[in-house]
Coordinates of C-alpha atoms and ligand atoms in Angstrom, one line a residue:
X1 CA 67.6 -35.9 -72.2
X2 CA 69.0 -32.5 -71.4
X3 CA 71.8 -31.5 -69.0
X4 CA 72.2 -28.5 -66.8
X5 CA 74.5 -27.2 -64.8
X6 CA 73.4 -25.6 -61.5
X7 CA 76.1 -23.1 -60.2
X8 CA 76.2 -21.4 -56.9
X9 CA 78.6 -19.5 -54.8
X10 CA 79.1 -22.5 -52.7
X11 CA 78.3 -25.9 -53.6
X12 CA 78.6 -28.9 -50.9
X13 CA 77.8 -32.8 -51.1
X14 CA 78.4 -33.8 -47.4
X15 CA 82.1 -34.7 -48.8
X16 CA 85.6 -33.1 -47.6
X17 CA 85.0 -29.0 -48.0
X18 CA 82.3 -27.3 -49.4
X19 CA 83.6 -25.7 -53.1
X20 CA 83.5 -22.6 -54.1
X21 CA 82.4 -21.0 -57.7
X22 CA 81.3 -24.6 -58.1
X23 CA 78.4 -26.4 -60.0
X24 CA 76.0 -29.3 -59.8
X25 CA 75.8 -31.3 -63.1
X26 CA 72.2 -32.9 -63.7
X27 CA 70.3 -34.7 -66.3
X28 CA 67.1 -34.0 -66.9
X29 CA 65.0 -36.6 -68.2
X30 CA 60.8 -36.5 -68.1
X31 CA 60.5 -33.6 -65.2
X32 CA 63.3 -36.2 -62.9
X33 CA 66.7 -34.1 -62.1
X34 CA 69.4 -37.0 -61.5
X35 CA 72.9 -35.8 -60.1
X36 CA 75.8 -36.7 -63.0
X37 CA 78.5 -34.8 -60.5
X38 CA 79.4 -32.0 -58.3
X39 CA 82.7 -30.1 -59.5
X40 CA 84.1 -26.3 -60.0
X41 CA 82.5 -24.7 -62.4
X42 CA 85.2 -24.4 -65.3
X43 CA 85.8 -28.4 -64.6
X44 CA 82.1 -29.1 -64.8
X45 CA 81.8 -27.1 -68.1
X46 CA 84.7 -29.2 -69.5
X47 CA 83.2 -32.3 -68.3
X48 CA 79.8 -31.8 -70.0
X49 CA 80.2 -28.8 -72.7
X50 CA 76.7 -29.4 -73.9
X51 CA 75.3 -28.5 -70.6
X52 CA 73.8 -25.3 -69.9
X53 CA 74.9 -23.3 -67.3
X54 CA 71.9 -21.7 -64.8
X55 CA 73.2 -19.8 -61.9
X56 CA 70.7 -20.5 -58.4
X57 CA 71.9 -18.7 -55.5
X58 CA 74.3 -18.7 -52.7
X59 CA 74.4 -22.0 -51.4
X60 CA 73.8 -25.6 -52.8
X61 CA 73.9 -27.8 -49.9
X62 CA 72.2 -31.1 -48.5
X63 CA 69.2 -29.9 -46.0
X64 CA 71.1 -28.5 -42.9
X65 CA 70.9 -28.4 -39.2
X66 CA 69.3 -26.5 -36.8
X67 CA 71.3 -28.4 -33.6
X68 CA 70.0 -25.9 -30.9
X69 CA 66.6 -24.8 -30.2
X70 CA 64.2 -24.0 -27.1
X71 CA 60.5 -24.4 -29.4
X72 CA 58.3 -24.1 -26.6
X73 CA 59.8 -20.4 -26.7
X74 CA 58.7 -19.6 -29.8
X75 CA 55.9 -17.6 -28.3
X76 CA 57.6 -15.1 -25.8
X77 CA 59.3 -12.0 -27.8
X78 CA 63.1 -11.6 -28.5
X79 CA 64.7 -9.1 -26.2
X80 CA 67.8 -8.3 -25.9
X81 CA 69.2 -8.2 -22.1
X82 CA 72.9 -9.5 -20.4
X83 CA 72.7 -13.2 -19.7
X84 CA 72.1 -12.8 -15.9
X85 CA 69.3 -10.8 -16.3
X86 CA 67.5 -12.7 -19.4
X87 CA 66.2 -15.5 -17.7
X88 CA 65.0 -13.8 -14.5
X89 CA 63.7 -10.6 -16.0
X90 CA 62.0 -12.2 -19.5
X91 CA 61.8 -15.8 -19.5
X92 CA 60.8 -16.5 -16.1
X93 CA 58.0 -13.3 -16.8
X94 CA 56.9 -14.6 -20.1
X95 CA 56.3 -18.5 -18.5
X96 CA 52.7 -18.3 -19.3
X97 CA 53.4 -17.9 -23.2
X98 CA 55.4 -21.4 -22.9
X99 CA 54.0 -24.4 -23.6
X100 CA 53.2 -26.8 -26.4
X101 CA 51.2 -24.6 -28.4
X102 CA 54.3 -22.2 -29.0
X103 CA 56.3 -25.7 -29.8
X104 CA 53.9 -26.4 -32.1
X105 CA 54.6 -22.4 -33.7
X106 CA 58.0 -22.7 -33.4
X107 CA 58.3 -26.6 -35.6
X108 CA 56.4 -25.1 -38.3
X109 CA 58.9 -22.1 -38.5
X110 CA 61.5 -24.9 -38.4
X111 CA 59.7 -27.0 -41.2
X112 CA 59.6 -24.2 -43.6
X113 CA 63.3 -23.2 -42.9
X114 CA 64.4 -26.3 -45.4
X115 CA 66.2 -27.5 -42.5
X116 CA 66.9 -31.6 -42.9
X117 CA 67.2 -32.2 -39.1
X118 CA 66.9 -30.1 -35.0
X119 CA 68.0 -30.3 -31.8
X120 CA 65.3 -28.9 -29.5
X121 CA 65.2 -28.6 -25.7
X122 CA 62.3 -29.5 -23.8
X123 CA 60.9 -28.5 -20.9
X124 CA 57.4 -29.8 -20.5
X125 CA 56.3 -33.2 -20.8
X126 CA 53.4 -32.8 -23.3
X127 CA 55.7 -31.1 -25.4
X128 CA 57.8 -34.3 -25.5
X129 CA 55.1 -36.6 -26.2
X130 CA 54.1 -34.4 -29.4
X131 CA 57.7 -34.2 -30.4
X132 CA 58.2 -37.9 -30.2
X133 CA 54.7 -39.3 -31.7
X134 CA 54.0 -36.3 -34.2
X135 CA 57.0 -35.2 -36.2
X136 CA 58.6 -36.4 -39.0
X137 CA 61.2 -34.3 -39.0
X138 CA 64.5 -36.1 -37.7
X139 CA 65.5 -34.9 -34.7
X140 CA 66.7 -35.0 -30.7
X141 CA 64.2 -33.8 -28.2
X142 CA 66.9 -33.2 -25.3
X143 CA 65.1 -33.4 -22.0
X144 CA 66.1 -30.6 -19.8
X145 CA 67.0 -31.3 -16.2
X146 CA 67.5 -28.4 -13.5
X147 CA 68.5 -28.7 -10.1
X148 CA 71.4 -27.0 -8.0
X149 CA 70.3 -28.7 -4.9
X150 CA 71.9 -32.2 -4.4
X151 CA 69.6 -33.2 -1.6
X152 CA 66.9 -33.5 -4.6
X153 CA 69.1 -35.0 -6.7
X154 CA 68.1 -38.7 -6.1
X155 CA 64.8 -37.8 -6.4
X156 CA 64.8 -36.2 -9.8
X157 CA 67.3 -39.4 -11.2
X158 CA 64.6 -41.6 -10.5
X159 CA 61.9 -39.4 -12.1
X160 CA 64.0 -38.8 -15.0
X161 CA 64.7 -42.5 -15.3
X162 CA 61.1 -43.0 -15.3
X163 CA 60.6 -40.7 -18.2
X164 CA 63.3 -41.9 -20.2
X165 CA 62.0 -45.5 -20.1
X166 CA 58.3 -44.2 -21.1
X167 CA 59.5 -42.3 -24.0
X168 CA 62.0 -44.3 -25.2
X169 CA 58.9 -46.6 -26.6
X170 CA 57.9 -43.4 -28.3
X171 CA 61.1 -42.6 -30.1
X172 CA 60.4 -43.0 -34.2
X173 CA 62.0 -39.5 -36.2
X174 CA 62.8 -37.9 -33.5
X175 CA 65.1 -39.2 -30.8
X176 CA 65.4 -39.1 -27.1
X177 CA 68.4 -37.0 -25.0
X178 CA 68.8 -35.2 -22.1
X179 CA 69.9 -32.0 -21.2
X180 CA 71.4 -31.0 -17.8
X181 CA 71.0 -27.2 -18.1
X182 CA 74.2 -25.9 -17.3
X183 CA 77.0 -26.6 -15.0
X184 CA 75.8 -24.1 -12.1
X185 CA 72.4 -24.9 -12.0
X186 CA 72.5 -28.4 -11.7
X187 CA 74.1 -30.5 -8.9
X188 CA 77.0 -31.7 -9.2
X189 CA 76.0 -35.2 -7.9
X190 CA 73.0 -35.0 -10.2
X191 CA 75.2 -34.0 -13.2
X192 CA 77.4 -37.3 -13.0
X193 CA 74.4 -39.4 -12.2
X194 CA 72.9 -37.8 -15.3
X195 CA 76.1 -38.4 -17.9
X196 CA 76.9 -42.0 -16.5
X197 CA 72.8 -42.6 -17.4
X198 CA 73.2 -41.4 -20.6
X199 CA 76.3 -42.8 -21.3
X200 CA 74.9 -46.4 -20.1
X201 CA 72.0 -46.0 -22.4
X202 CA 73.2 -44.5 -25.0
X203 CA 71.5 -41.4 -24.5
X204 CA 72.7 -37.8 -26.4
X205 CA 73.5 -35.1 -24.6
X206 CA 73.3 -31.1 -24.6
X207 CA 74.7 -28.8 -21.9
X208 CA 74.4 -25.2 -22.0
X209 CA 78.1 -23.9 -20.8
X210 CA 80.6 -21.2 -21.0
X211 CA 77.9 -19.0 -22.2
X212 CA 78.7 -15.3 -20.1
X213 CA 81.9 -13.9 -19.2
X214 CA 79.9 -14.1 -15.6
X215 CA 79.6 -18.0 -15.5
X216 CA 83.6 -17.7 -15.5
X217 CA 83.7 -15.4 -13.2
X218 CA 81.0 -17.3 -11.1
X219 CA 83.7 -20.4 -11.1
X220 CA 87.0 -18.9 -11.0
X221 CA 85.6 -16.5 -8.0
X222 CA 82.6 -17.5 -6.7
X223 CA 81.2 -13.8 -7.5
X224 CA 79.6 -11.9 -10.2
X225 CA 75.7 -11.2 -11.7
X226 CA 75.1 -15.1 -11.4
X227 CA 75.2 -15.4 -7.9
X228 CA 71.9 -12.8 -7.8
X229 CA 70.5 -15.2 -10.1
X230 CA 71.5 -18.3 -7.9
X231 CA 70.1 -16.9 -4.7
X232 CA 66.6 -15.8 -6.8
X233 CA 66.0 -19.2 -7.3
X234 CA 67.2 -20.4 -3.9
X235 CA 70.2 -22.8 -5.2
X236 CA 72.3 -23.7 -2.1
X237 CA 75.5 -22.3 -1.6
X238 CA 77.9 -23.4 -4.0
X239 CA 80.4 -25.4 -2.2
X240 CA 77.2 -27.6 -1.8
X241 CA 75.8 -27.8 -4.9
X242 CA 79.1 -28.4 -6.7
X243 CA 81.3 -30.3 -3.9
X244 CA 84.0 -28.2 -4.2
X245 CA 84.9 -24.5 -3.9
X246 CA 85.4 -22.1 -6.8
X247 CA 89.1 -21.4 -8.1
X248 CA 91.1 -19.6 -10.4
X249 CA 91.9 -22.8 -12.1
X250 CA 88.9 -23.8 -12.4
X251 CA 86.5 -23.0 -15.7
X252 CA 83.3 -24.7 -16.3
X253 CA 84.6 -26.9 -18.7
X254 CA 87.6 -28.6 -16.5
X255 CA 84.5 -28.7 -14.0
X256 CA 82.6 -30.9 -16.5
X257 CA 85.9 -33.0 -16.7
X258 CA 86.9 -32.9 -13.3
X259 CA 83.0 -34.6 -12.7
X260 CA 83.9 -37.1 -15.7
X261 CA 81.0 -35.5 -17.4
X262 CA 82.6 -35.0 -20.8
X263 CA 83.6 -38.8 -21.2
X264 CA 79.9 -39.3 -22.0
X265 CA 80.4 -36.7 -25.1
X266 CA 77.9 -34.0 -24.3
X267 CA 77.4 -31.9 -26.8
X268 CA 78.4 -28.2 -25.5
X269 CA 76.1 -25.5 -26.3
X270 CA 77.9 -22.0 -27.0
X271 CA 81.4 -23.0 -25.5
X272 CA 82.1 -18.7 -25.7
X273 CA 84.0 -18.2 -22.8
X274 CA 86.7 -21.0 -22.9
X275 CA 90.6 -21.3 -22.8
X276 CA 92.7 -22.6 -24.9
X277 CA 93.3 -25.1 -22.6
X278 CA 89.7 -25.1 -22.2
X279 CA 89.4 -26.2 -26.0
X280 CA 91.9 -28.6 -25.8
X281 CA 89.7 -30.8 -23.2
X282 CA 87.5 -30.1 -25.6
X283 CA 88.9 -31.8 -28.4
X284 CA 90.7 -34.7 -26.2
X285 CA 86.9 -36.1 -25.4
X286 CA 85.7 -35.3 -28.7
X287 CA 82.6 -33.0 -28.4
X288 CA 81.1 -31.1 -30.5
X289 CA 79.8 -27.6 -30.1
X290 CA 77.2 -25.4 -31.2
X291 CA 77.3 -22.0 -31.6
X292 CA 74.6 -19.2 -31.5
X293 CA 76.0 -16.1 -33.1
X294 CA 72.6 -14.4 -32.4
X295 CA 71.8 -15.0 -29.5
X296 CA 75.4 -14.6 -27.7
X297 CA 74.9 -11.0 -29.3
X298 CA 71.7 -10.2 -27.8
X299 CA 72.8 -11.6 -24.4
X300 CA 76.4 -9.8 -24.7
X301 CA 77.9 -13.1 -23.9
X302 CA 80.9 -12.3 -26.6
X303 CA 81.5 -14.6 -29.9
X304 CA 82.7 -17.8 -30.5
X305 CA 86.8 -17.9 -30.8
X306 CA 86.1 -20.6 -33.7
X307 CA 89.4 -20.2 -35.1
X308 CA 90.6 -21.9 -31.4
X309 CA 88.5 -24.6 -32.0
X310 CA 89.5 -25.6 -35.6
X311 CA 92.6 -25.4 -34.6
X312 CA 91.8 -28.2 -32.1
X313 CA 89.7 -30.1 -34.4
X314 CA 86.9 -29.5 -32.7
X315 CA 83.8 -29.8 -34.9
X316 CA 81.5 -26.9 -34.9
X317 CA 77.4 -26.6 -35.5
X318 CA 75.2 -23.8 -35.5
X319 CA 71.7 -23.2 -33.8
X320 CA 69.8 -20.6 -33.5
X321 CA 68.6 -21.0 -29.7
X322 CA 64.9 -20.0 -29.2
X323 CA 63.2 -17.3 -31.4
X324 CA 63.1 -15.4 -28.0
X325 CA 67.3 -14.7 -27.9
X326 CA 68.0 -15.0 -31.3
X327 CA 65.2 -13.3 -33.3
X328 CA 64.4 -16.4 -35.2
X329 CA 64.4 -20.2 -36.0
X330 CA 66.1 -19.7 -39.5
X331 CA 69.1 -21.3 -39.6
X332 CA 69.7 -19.6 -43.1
X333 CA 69.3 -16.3 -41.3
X334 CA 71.7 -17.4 -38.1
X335 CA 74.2 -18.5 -41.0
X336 CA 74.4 -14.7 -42.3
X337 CA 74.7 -14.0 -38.6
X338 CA 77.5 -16.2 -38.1
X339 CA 79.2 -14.0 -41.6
X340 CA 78.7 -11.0 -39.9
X341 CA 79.6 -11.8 -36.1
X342 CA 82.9 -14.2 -36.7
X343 CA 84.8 -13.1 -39.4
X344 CA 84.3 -16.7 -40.9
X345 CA 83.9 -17.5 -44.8
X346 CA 80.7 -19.0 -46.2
X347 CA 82.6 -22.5 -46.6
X348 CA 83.2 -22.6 -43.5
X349 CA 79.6 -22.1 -42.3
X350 CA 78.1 -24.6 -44.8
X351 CA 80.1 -27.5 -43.2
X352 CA 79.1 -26.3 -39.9
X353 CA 75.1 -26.7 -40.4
X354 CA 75.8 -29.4 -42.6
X355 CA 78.3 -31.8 -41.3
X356 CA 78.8 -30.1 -38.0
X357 CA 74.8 -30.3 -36.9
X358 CA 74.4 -33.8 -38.0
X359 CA 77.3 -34.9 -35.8
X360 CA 76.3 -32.5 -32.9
X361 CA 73.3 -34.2 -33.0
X362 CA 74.8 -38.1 -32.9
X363 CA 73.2 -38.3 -36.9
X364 CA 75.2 -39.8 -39.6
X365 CA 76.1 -36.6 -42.1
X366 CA 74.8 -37.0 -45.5
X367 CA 76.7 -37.6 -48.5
X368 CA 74.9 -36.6 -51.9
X369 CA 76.0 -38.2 -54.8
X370 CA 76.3 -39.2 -58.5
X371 CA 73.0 -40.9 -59.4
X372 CA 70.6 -39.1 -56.1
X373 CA 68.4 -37.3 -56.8
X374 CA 68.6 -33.6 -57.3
X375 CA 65.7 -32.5 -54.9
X376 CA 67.5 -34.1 -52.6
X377 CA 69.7 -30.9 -52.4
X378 CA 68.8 -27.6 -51.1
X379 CA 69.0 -23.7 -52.4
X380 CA 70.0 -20.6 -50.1
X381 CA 69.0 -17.5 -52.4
Ligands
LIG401 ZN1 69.8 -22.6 -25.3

């Protein structure tokens, strides 16, 4: 039997904060590596003197989380373009390259990240079905939902409900959620039917909010880029499509509250453009958010004010949102993002695409300890 110990920058098992200048002690017995403990390094060398030391990269860390993705993307090319001009002037003029064959693209990228676990957003049906019956990655396939108009709104509950029932039969790795898109361009009577559905059925939850400084704007004032956007795609007027007017009070988030939306615990994609008070609704429902450094650069949406949010105790994830506004589906390379764009430590980071992801996705977080198995651990270079 020999012993090594493996010794990286950052070493996390799942447990309390990741560790810096820290080791993994293993035993090495016919080819099988079996954990004997995670430590610092001087405590590990104390601990088993015999063992030698072999240094292997950045990061030791259970397989991580890629909580936010749009695969069926993974076909149209990254651009760069403000917020309220990126889904009008490239996705909407790319939707022939969507589809389940750039799903299919995009979960191989995803595979061969290392990732342990995604949170994908889907818009077509077939690329449900494949998601459900053909991966073994663990996952949520989110179904997205999109419609400002409430007159339609009954209409689309009971198509939706319809789904839901067909592929919760499906449901193996990957699990069924939905997704209203955002606050703005879904009803507001759809939006509650849509949360107290998914709350009844237990059902998890994504929402796209507080992305752009103009979503704000587009609730504080009823003004701004959005409203071009709105009246492209022929949402009614927004007194009727949310049942109430715009205010200076108001912020997309209390509007989620407000609609009771939040008590069924949606997880809340980007979250940039929010309030203290903002973060403290936040935290009373217990959400989680996750952050995409990338792609809120590429759309000029701002950066996450993370610090707000720990001071909350609101857990964060990362994602990397489609390959189309964030360059790619690597979570190791949205990570290095994330070190460059938020003046954040790599700690900090690993527990977000560890810990964080698992929980943004409604997945217990693993714990890896004395006695697993080494492979059960990952290495970022
Ligand atoms: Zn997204």
């Amino acid at each position: 039997m020999e012993r090594l110990i493996y010794a990286a920058d950052v070493v996390y098992n799942g447990v309390g904060l990741p560790l810096e200048q820290a080791g993994v002690a293993v035993s090495v017995v016919e080819g099988t590596q079996t954990i004997l403990g995670f430590a610092k390094l001087e405590m590990l060398q104390v601990q088993f003197p015999e063992a030698r030391v072999q240094r292997l990269g950045r990061v030791i860390l259970p397989r991580p989380v890629n909580a936010h993705t749009h695969l069926d993307l993974s076909s149209v090319p990254f651009k760069a373009l403000p917020y309220p001009r990126w889904i009008p002037e490239h996705v909407m003029q790319n939707m022939a390259l969507r589809g389940l064959e750039a799903a299919k693209i995009g979960l191989n990228h995803l595979k061969n990240s290392g990732i342990g676990a995604f949170g994908d957003i889907v818009a077509r049906e077939e690329v449900m079905d494949f998601l459900l019956t053909q991966t073994d990655l663990p996952g949520v396939a989110y179904w997205e939902v999109l419609s400002a108009d409430p007159s339609k709104a009954d209409e689309i509950m009971t198509a939706t409900v319809e789904r839901v029932r067909r592929w919760r039969k499906l449901e193996r790795q990957v699990k069924l959620g939905l997704s209203p898109h955002t606050p703005f361009t879904v009803s507001s009577k759809l939006l509650q039917r849509l949360a107290e559905f998914a709350r009844l059925e237990g059902l998890p939850l994504q929402i796209h909010v507080s992305e752009h400084p103009s979503e704000l704007e587009l609730f504080k004032t009823g003004t701004g880029a959005l409203t071009a956007f709105l009246k492209n795609v022929n949402a009614p007027p927004l007194e009727t499509s949310w049942g109430r007017t715009p205010s200076p009070a108001l912020s997309p988030i209390k509007y989620l509250a407000e609609l009771r939306v939040l008590e069924a615990k949606p997880t809340l994609i980007h979250a940039v453009n929010v309030s203290e008070e903002d973060v403290r609704i936040i935290a009373q429902y217990g959400c989680t958010v996750v952050s995409c450094p990338r792609s809120n650069e590429a759309l000029e949406c701002g950066s996450i004010p993370w610090k707000l949010f720990a001071k909350h105790g609101v857990e964060l994830a990362l994602g990397t949102d489609s390959s189309a506004s964030g360059g790619s589906l690597d979570i190791r390379e949205e990570a290095s993002a994330a070190l460059r764009l938020l003046e954040v430590d790599l700690k900090q980071v690993v527990r977000w695409v560890v810990k964080g992801g698992y929980r943004a996705l409604g997945l217990k977080p693993p714990v890896v300890q004395r006695g697993d198995l080494f492979s059960s651990l990952t290495v970022w270079e």
